[in-house]
Amino acid sequence: MCTFLLIICALAAVAYTFHDIVVKGKRCRSHANLHGKTVIVTGSNTGIGKTSAIDLAKRGARVILACRSKQRGEAALEEVKRVTGSDQVVFMQLDLGSLKSVRNFAETFLKTERRLDILINNAGVYMQGRTEDGFGMMFGVNHLGHFLLTNLLLERLKECGPSRVVNVSSSAHNAGKINFDCLNTHKALGVGTSTRDALQMYCDSKLCNVLFTHELAKRLHGTKVSCYALHPGAISTELQRNAGSILQVVLTSASIFFFKNAEQGCQTTLHCALQEDLEHLSGRYFSNCTVREVYAKAKDDAAAKKLWELSERMCGLA
Ligand SMILES: NC(=O)c1ccc[n+]([C@@H]2O[C@H](COP(=O)([O-])OP(=O)(O)OC[C@H]3O[C@@H](n4cnc5c(N)ncnc54)[C@H](OP(=O)(O)O)[C@@H]3O)[C@@H](O)[C@H]2O)c1
Ligand SMILES: *[C@@H]1O[C@H](CO)[C@@H](O)[C@H](O)[C@H]1NC(C)=O
Ligand SMILES: *[C@@H]1O[C@H](CO)[C@@H](O)[C@H](O)[C@H]1NC(C)=O
């Protein structure tokens, strides 16, 4: 009986330690003060976008909540203001699934704001279907919308350097691949509709994020803008809301023990946005607040360049 209790206690201790050290992960150590700096966080009405915005506002930054729903965005605005006591928080409507909305957002932002010091491309969807412009939803929102947004804001970032672009990707990119033929013919990373196809397209869209960071860093060489891609960890958020019911049950049960909460989940984003002396790692990929090596396919110069040029044509930049 006593041995049994001992085993239970030991197991609990191991589980607790595992959760405390491994699941929670490292924290951002920067004490950066952001008074006078302006930050945009896309998809900041919930999940790790919202917790990132809260941390940045507490540090004194002027924070632009760039969200697609006016109602959800304004609710988040009230909450962020209330918990941080900051009056430097603004909501601006941005639907990354509409190139027109991205252009409108950039125009409004450039007209009404003077600075841009940090751009956090955080919004992401796991959802089937098409965007307003007929692109595959995950390619269109997770990659193309952010591609256009980043390009439209690049001049302002350069003027305000040292400045940073932070792209929230995912370790899911490891399973990604990019089928350029499919992109050219179907404006999507894939055409299937099964759960497996959808998961694959999510991974593919996240590989696009990492490749873009790679290409962007090269194009920014010699400027005072640096950029980073990252995996935030496995976090309980609303991301799985459009997944099938079986996947939802699996994710929800796993999340109780194995997932970070949204406050723990934004630490690597904050690290990439704030940590001092990170510039020599521009273009690299981070996880658990640490730089990581990626597979060859995620730093493939030719694929990154090809994707950049195709994306330029797709959003009318070239
Ligand atoms: N959770 C994880 O375990 C995990 C793991 C790896 C990577 N990530 C990445 O982390 C990022 C944040 O995800 P999360 O977990 O915090 O998910 P979340 O709770 O679902 O939040 C996603 C945010 O993106 C916004 N968004 C979706 N489509 C948009 C569009 N068309 N235009 C503008 N905003 C849009 C959502 O707005 P609405 O509320 O209006 O839909 C929401 O604010 C994503 O890029 C995701 O891929 C998450
Ligand atoms: C994150 O880093 C900490 C400290 O180095 C380590 O103890 C922990 O296991 C890591 N967690 C993950 C998920 O890699
Ligand atoms: C972020 O991703 C967007 C689109 O995927 C791209 O335009 C931008 O160059 C990337 N920058 C980074 C840091 O990836």
Short mmCIF file of C-alpha atoms and ligand atoms in Angstrom, two decimals:
data_model
loop_
_atom_site.label_atom_id
_atom_site.label_comp_id
_atom_site.label_asym_id
_atom_site.label_seq_id
_atom_site.Cartn_x
_atom_site.Cartn_y
_atom_site.Cartn_z
CA MET A 1 0.00 0.00 0.00
CA CYS A 2 2.78 2.33 1.03
CA THR A 3 4.78 1.49 -2.12
CA PHE A 4 1.71 2.13 -4.19
CA LEU A 5 1.28 5.59 -2.66
CA LEU A 6 4.94 6.28 -3.20
CA ILE A 7 4.67 5.36 -6.87
CA ILE A 8 1.65 7.64 -7.27
CA CYS A 9 3.51 10.49 -5.59
CA ALA A 10 6.58 9.93 -7.74
CA LEU A 11 4.47 9.88 -10.89
CA ALA A 12 2.71 13.07 -9.85
CA ALA A 13 6.05 14.73 -9.20
CA VAL A 14 7.39 13.68 -12.59
CA ALA A 15 4.21 14.86 -14.29
CA TYR A 16 4.29 18.16 -12.44
CA THR A 17 7.93 18.75 -13.31
CA PHE A 18 7.36 17.74 -16.91
CA HIS A 19 4.49 20.18 -17.16
CA ASP A 20 6.31 22.93 -15.33
CA ILE A 21 9.55 22.75 -17.29
CA VAL A 22 8.88 21.14 -20.64
CA VAL A 23 5.32 22.19 -21.44
CA LYS A 24 5.50 25.74 -20.12
CA GLY A 25 8.87 26.30 -21.79
CA LYS A 26 11.21 29.24 -21.62
CA ARG A 27 10.08 32.80 -21.09
CA CYS A 28 11.09 35.96 -22.89
CA ARG A 29 13.80 37.58 -20.77
CA SER A 30 13.83 41.03 -22.36
CA HIS A 31 12.98 44.02 -20.19
CA ALA A 32 12.62 46.25 -23.26
CA ASN A 33 10.60 49.38 -22.66
CA LEU A 34 8.48 50.33 -25.66
CA HIS A 35 7.41 53.91 -24.93
CA GLY A 36 7.27 55.80 -28.23
CA LYS A 37 7.27 52.58 -30.30
CA THR A 38 4.41 51.33 -32.46
CA VAL A 39 3.55 47.66 -32.94
CA ILE A 40 0.98 45.93 -35.17
CA VAL A 41 -0.29 42.49 -34.11
CA THR A 42 -2.53 40.69 -36.64
CA GLY A 43 -5.24 38.38 -35.28
CA SER A 44 -4.99 39.87 -31.81
CA ASN A 45 -8.59 39.53 -30.66
CA THR A 46 -7.91 36.09 -29.13
CA GLY A 47 -5.25 33.42 -28.57
CA ILE A 48 -1.56 34.25 -28.48
CA GLY A 49 -2.11 37.41 -30.54
CA LYS A 50 -4.09 38.90 -27.68
CA THR A 51 -1.61 37.88 -24.97
CA SER A 52 1.23 39.29 -27.11
CA ALA A 53 -0.65 42.58 -27.46
CA ILE A 54 -1.23 42.75 -23.71
CA ASP A 55 2.45 42.26 -22.92
CA LEU A 56 3.52 44.88 -25.48
CA ALA A 57 0.96 47.41 -24.22
CA LYS A 58 2.20 46.89 -20.65
CA ARG A 59 5.68 47.83 -21.89
CA GLY A 60 4.30 51.15 -23.12
CA ALA A 61 4.01 50.43 -26.85
CA ARG A 62 1.32 51.91 -29.02
CA VAL A 63 -0.42 48.70 -30.10
CA ILE A 64 -2.56 48.34 -33.22
CA LEU A 65 -4.97 45.41 -32.95
CA ALA A 66 -5.40 44.33 -36.59
CA CYS A 67 -8.43 42.03 -36.56
CA ARG A 68 -11.02 40.97 -39.10
CA SER A 69 -14.16 41.22 -36.99
CA LYS A 70 -15.14 44.68 -35.79
CA GLN A 71 -17.15 43.21 -32.95
CA ARG A 72 -14.45 40.80 -31.71
CA GLY A 73 -11.74 43.40 -32.29
CA GLU A 74 -13.51 46.07 -30.28
CA ALA A 75 -14.23 43.65 -27.44
CA ALA A 76 -10.49 42.82 -27.34
CA LEU A 77 -9.65 46.53 -27.45
CA GLU A 78 -11.69 47.14 -24.29
CA GLU A 79 -10.10 44.14 -22.57
CA VAL A 80 -6.51 45.04 -23.49
CA LYS A 81 -7.05 48.63 -22.35
CA ARG A 82 -8.62 47.46 -19.09
CA VAL A 83 -5.97 44.93 -18.08
CA THR A 84 -3.00 47.09 -19.09
CA GLY A 85 -4.33 50.52 -18.12
CA SER A 86 -2.95 51.80 -21.45
CA ASP A 87 -4.73 54.32 -23.66
CA GLN A 88 -2.28 53.64 -26.50
CA VAL A 89 -4.23 50.71 -27.95
CA VAL A 90 -6.11 51.03 -31.24
CA PHE A 91 -8.34 48.69 -33.26
CA MET A 92 -8.03 48.75 -37.06
CA GLN A 93 -10.02 46.39 -39.25
CA LEU A 94 -7.97 43.92 -41.31
CA ASP A 95 -9.23 40.83 -43.13
CA LEU A 96 -6.22 38.93 -44.45
CA GLY A 97 -8.53 36.89 -46.66
CA SER A 98 -9.18 39.98 -48.78
CA LEU A 99 -6.36 41.73 -50.63
CA LYS A 100 -8.56 44.82 -50.82
CA SER A 101 -8.94 44.86 -47.06
CA VAL A 102 -5.15 44.50 -46.66
CA ARG A 103 -4.64 47.50 -48.95
CA ASN A 104 -7.26 49.55 -47.09
CA PHE A 105 -5.69 48.68 -43.76
CA ALA A 106 -2.20 49.67 -44.94
CA GLU A 107 -3.50 52.93 -46.37
CA THR A 108 -5.34 53.86 -43.17
CA PHE A 109 -2.40 52.86 -41.03
CA LEU A 110 0.18 54.79 -43.06
CA LYS A 111 -2.05 57.86 -43.08
CA THR A 112 -2.93 57.90 -39.38
CA GLU A 113 0.21 56.54 -37.69
CA ARG A 114 3.70 57.97 -37.77
CA ARG A 115 5.84 54.97 -36.83
CA LEU A 116 6.09 51.23 -37.22
CA ASP A 117 8.71 49.47 -35.13
CA ILE A 118 7.46 45.90 -34.92
CA LEU A 119 5.08 44.00 -37.21
CA ILE A 120 3.81 40.71 -35.80
CA ASN A 121 2.21 38.51 -38.47
CA ASN A 122 0.33 36.30 -36.03
CA ALA A 123 -3.12 35.64 -37.51
CA GLY A 124 -3.67 32.15 -38.81
CA VAL A 125 -6.52 29.85 -39.73
CA TYR A 126 -7.11 26.17 -39.95
CA MET A 127 -10.08 26.23 -42.29
CA GLN A 128 -11.09 24.92 -45.70
CA GLY A 129 -12.61 27.06 -48.45
CA ARG A 130 -11.56 30.08 -50.46
CA THR A 131 -10.72 33.70 -49.70
CA GLU A 132 -12.56 36.66 -51.20
CA ASP A 133 -10.03 36.68 -54.06
CA GLY A 134 -10.45 32.97 -54.74
CA PHE A 135 -7.24 31.72 -53.12
CA GLY A 136 -7.13 28.61 -50.96
CA MET A 137 -8.09 29.85 -47.46
CA MET A 138 -4.97 28.74 -45.59
CA PHE A 139 -2.58 29.87 -48.33
CA GLY A 140 -4.47 33.15 -48.72
CA VAL A 141 -4.72 34.09 -45.03
CA ASN A 142 -1.66 32.46 -43.46
CA HIS A 143 0.68 33.45 -46.27
CA LEU A 144 -0.53 35.75 -49.07
CA GLY A 145 -2.40 38.33 -46.99
CA HIS A 146 0.64 38.71 -44.71
CA PHE A 147 2.94 38.84 -47.73
CA LEU A 148 1.08 41.84 -49.14
CA LEU A 149 0.75 43.48 -45.74
CA THR A 150 4.47 43.16 -45.02
CA ASN A 151 5.41 44.57 -48.43
CA LEU A 152 3.06 47.54 -48.12
CA LEU A 153 4.51 48.42 -44.72
CA LEU A 154 8.17 47.78 -45.52
CA GLU A 155 9.09 51.39 -46.35
CA ARG A 156 7.75 52.57 -43.00
CA LEU A 157 9.64 49.80 -41.19
CA LYS A 158 12.84 50.83 -42.97
CA GLU A 159 12.35 54.48 -41.99
CA CYS A 160 11.90 53.50 -38.36
CA GLY A 161 14.80 51.02 -38.10
CA PRO A 162 16.03 49.19 -36.17
CA SER A 163 12.69 47.47 -36.65
CA ARG A 164 11.46 43.88 -36.86
CA VAL A 165 9.03 41.59 -38.65
CA VAL A 166 7.95 38.52 -36.68
CA ASN A 167 6.14 35.69 -38.45
CA VAL A 168 4.25 33.18 -36.37
CA SER A 169 4.70 29.90 -38.20
CA SER A 170 4.52 26.42 -36.71
CA SER A 171 6.53 23.25 -36.32
CA ALA A 172 3.83 21.90 -38.66
CA HIS A 173 5.93 23.42 -41.46
CA ASN A 174 8.22 20.38 -41.11
CA ALA A 175 5.52 18.30 -42.82
CA GLY A 176 4.88 20.97 -45.45
CA LYS A 177 5.65 21.00 -49.15
CA ILE A 178 4.89 23.50 -51.87
CA ASN A 179 3.31 22.34 -55.07
CA PHE A 180 3.92 25.23 -57.45
CA ASP A 181 1.92 23.61 -60.26
CA CYS A 182 -1.11 23.43 -58.03
CA LEU A 183 -0.60 27.03 -56.90
CA ASN A 184 -0.38 28.19 -60.49
CA THR A 185 -3.46 26.33 -61.68
CA HIS A 186 -5.70 26.36 -58.60
CA LYS A 187 -4.46 29.36 -56.56
CA ALA A 188 -4.23 26.93 -53.63
CA LEU A 189 -1.72 24.60 -52.01
CA GLY A 190 -4.02 21.62 -52.63
CA VAL A 191 -7.52 20.87 -53.83
CA GLY A 192 -8.66 17.99 -51.60
CA THR A 193 -11.26 18.46 -48.87
CA SER A 194 -10.59 15.55 -46.46
CA THR A 195 -9.24 16.18 -42.95
CA ARG A 196 -5.90 14.86 -44.13
CA ASP A 197 -5.81 17.26 -47.08
CA ALA A 198 -6.72 20.17 -44.81
CA LEU A 199 -3.98 19.29 -42.32
CA GLN A 200 -1.49 19.05 -45.18
CA MET A 201 -2.49 22.48 -46.50
CA TYR A 202 -2.06 23.96 -43.02
CA CYS A 203 1.48 22.53 -42.88
CA ASP A 204 2.19 23.81 -46.41
CA SER A 205 1.01 27.33 -45.55
CA LYS A 206 3.28 27.34 -42.50
CA LEU A 207 6.23 26.26 -44.67
CA CYS A 208 5.47 29.33 -46.82
CA ASN A 209 5.93 31.49 -43.69
CA VAL A 210 9.38 30.05 -43.00
CA LEU A 211 10.51 30.32 -46.62
CA PHE A 212 9.33 33.90 -46.72
CA THR A 213 11.30 34.84 -43.70
CA HIS A 214 14.33 33.32 -45.39
CA GLU A 215 13.83 35.36 -48.59
CA LEU A 216 12.78 38.53 -46.77
CA ALA A 217 15.93 38.49 -44.65
CA LYS A 218 18.02 38.42 -47.83
CA ARG A 219 16.08 41.28 -49.36
CA LEU A 220 16.45 43.29 -46.16
CA HIS A 221 20.20 42.83 -46.03
CA GLY A 222 21.83 46.22 -45.48
CA THR A 223 18.67 47.76 -44.00
CA LYS A 224 17.85 48.13 -40.31
CA VAL A 225 14.89 45.74 -40.56
CA SER A 226 15.32 42.18 -39.35
CA CYS A 227 12.81 39.32 -39.50
CA TYR A 228 12.15 36.06 -37.68
CA ALA A 229 9.86 33.04 -38.00
CA LEU A 230 8.80 30.95 -35.04
CA HIS A 231 6.90 28.02 -33.60
CA PRO A 232 4.98 29.17 -30.52
CA GLY A 233 4.49 25.68 -29.05
CA ALA A 234 1.30 23.68 -28.69
CA ILE A 235 -1.19 26.05 -27.12
CA SER A 236 -4.85 25.88 -26.17
CA THR A 237 -6.47 28.58 -28.26
CA GLU A 238 -9.39 28.76 -30.66
CA LEU A 239 -7.27 27.56 -33.60
CA GLN A 240 -8.95 24.15 -33.82
CA ARG A 241 -12.45 25.66 -33.91
CA ASN A 242 -12.99 24.72 -37.57
CA ALA A 243 -11.46 21.25 -37.34
CA GLY A 244 -13.63 18.12 -37.61
CA SER A 245 -15.19 16.84 -34.37
CA ILE A 246 -12.79 13.90 -33.91
CA LEU A 247 -9.74 16.12 -34.28
CA GLN A 248 -11.34 18.59 -31.84
CA VAL A 249 -11.86 15.89 -29.18
CA VAL A 250 -8.25 14.71 -29.54
CA LEU A 251 -6.86 18.25 -29.38
CA THR A 252 -9.03 19.30 -26.46
CA SER A 253 -8.06 16.27 -24.34
CA ALA A 254 -4.38 16.65 -25.17
CA SER A 255 -4.54 20.34 -24.38
CA ILE A 256 -5.48 19.77 -20.74
CA PHE A 257 -2.05 18.44 -19.93
CA PHE A 258 0.29 18.91 -22.85
CA PHE A 259 -0.54 22.39 -24.13
CA LYS A 260 0.60 25.79 -22.97
CA ASN A 261 -1.89 28.50 -22.10
CA ALA A 262 -1.98 31.61 -24.28
CA GLU A 263 0.23 33.61 -21.93
CA GLN A 264 2.95 30.95 -21.99
CA GLY A 265 2.32 30.55 -25.71
CA CYS A 266 3.29 34.10 -26.67
CA GLN A 267 6.77 33.99 -25.11
CA THR A 268 8.67 33.06 -28.28
CA THR A 269 6.81 35.77 -30.22
CA LEU A 270 7.92 38.29 -27.57
CA HIS A 271 11.46 36.94 -27.65
CA CYS A 272 11.68 37.48 -31.44
CA ALA A 273 10.09 40.93 -31.15
CA LEU A 274 12.10 42.22 -28.19
CA GLN A 275 15.25 40.31 -27.31
CA GLU A 276 18.32 42.52 -27.64
CA ASP A 277 21.09 41.63 -30.13
CA LEU A 278 19.09 39.21 -32.22
CA GLU A 279 19.81 40.94 -35.54
CA HIS A 280 22.56 38.54 -36.63
CA LEU A 281 19.91 35.81 -36.59
CA SER A 282 17.60 37.61 -39.06
CA GLY A 283 15.76 35.17 -41.31
CA ARG A 284 16.04 32.30 -38.82
CA TYR A 285 13.44 30.14 -37.10
CA PHE A 286 12.82 30.02 -33.34
CA SER A 287 11.02 27.81 -30.89
CA ASN A 288 10.99 27.79 -27.08
CA CYS A 289 12.79 31.19 -27.21
CA THR A 290 15.76 29.53 -28.93
CA VAL A 291 17.01 29.62 -32.52
CA ARG A 292 16.55 26.25 -34.29
CA GLU A 293 17.90 24.63 -37.39
CA VAL A 294 15.32 23.90 -40.08
CA TYR A 295 15.25 21.24 -42.79
CA ALA A 296 16.78 22.10 -46.14
CA LYS A 297 13.34 22.59 -47.69
CA ALA A 298 12.64 25.46 -45.28
CA LYS A 299 15.74 27.39 -46.37
CA ASP A 300 15.72 26.42 -50.02
CA ASP A 301 16.89 29.60 -51.81
CA ALA A 302 15.31 28.73 -55.15
CA ALA A 303 11.91 27.78 -53.69
CA ALA A 304 11.87 30.88 -51.48
CA LYS A 305 12.60 33.14 -54.46
CA LYS A 306 10.03 31.39 -56.64
CA LEU A 307 7.35 31.70 -53.95
CA TRP A 308 8.19 35.37 -53.46
CA GLU A 309 7.85 36.15 -57.17
CA LEU A 310 4.65 34.15 -57.55
CA SER A 311 3.18 35.89 -54.49
CA GLU A 312 4.08 39.28 -55.96
CA ARG A 313 2.17 38.46 -59.11
CA MET A 314 -0.77 37.01 -57.18
CA CYS A 315 -1.30 40.18 -55.20
CA GLY A 316 -0.57 42.58 -58.01
CA LEU A 317 2.74 43.89 -56.70
CA ALA A 318 4.79 42.94 -59.74
N1 LIG B 1 -2.29 27.08 -31.03
C1 LIG B 1 -1.23 26.36 -31.37
O1 LIG B 1 -0.96 25.31 -30.80
C2 LIG B 1 -0.33 26.83 -32.49
C3 LIG B 1 0.77 26.04 -32.83
C4 LIG B 1 1.60 26.48 -33.85
C5 LIG B 1 1.34 27.67 -34.50
N2 LIG B 1 0.26 28.42 -34.17
C6 LIG B 1 0.05 29.68 -34.90
O2 LIG B 1 -0.14 30.74 -33.99
C7 LIG B 1 -0.90 31.78 -34.62
C8 LIG B 1 -1.99 32.25 -33.67
O3 LIG B 1 -2.88 31.19 -33.47
P1 LIG B 1 -3.75 30.95 -32.17
O4 LIG B 1 -3.40 29.60 -31.70
O5 LIG B 1 -3.68 32.10 -31.24
O6 LIG B 1 -5.19 30.84 -32.88
P2 LIG B 1 -6.61 31.54 -32.65
O7 LIG B 1 -6.94 31.57 -31.21
O8 LIG B 1 -7.52 30.84 -33.58
O9 LIG B 1 -6.34 33.02 -33.18
C9 LIG B 1 -6.13 33.26 -34.53
C10 LIG B 1 -6.37 34.72 -34.84
O10 LIG B 1 -6.23 34.92 -36.27
C11 LIG B 1 -7.34 35.66 -36.70
N3 LIG B 1 -7.68 35.48 -38.10
C12 LIG B 1 -8.11 34.36 -38.71
N4 LIG B 1 -8.40 34.61 -39.99
C13 LIG B 1 -8.16 35.92 -40.20
C14 LIG B 1 -8.28 36.79 -41.32
N5 LIG B 1 -8.77 36.36 -42.48
N6 LIG B 1 -7.94 38.08 -41.17
C15 LIG B 1 -7.49 38.54 -39.99
N7 LIG B 1 -7.35 37.77 -38.90
C16 LIG B 1 -7.69 36.48 -39.01
C17 LIG B 1 -8.47 35.21 -35.81
O11 LIG B 1 -9.55 36.13 -35.88
P3 LIG B 1 -11.08 35.66 -35.58
O12 LIG B 1 -11.18 35.48 -34.11
O13 LIG B 1 -11.92 36.75 -36.13
O14 LIG B 1 -11.26 34.38 -36.33
C18 LIG B 1 -7.76 35.20 -34.47
O15 LIG B 1 -7.66 36.48 -33.95
C19 LIG B 1 -1.41 31.20 -35.93
O16 LIG B 1 -0.61 31.71 -36.99
C20 LIG B 1 -1.19 29.71 -35.76
O17 LIG B 1 -0.98 29.08 -37.00
C21 LIG B 1 -0.57 28.03 -33.17
C1 LIG B 2 12.31 24.70 -23.31
O1 LIG B 2 13.54 25.08 -22.75
C2 LIG B 2 13.67 24.73 -21.40
C3 LIG B 2 14.93 25.39 -20.85
O2 LIG B 2 16.03 25.19 -21.68
C4 LIG B 2 13.71 23.21 -21.30
O3 LIG B 2 13.87 22.80 -19.96
C5 LIG B 2 12.39 22.67 -21.84
O4 LIG B 2 12.41 21.27 -21.86
C6 LIG B 2 12.15 23.19 -23.26
N1 LIG B 2 10.81 22.83 -23.67
C7 LIG B 2 10.54 22.39 -24.90
C8 LIG B 2 9.13 22.07 -25.18
O5 LIG B 2 11.41 22.24 -25.74
C1 LIG B 3 6.26 36.82 -43.12
O1 LIG B 3 5.46 36.16 -43.93
C2 LIG B 3 4.94 37.01 -44.87
C3 LIG B 3 4.00 36.20 -45.64
O2 LIG B 3 4.19 34.84 -45.37
C4 LIG B 3 5.99 37.54 -45.79
O3 LIG B 3 5.52 38.56 -46.61
C5 LIG B 3 7.00 38.14 -45.01
O4 LIG B 3 8.04 38.37 -45.89
C6 LIG B 3 7.39 37.18 -43.97
N1 LIG B 3 8.25 37.73 -43.17
C7 LIG B 3 8.52 36.95 -42.50
C8 LIG B 3 9.24 37.52 -41.34
O5 LIG B 3 8.25 35.79 -42.77
#
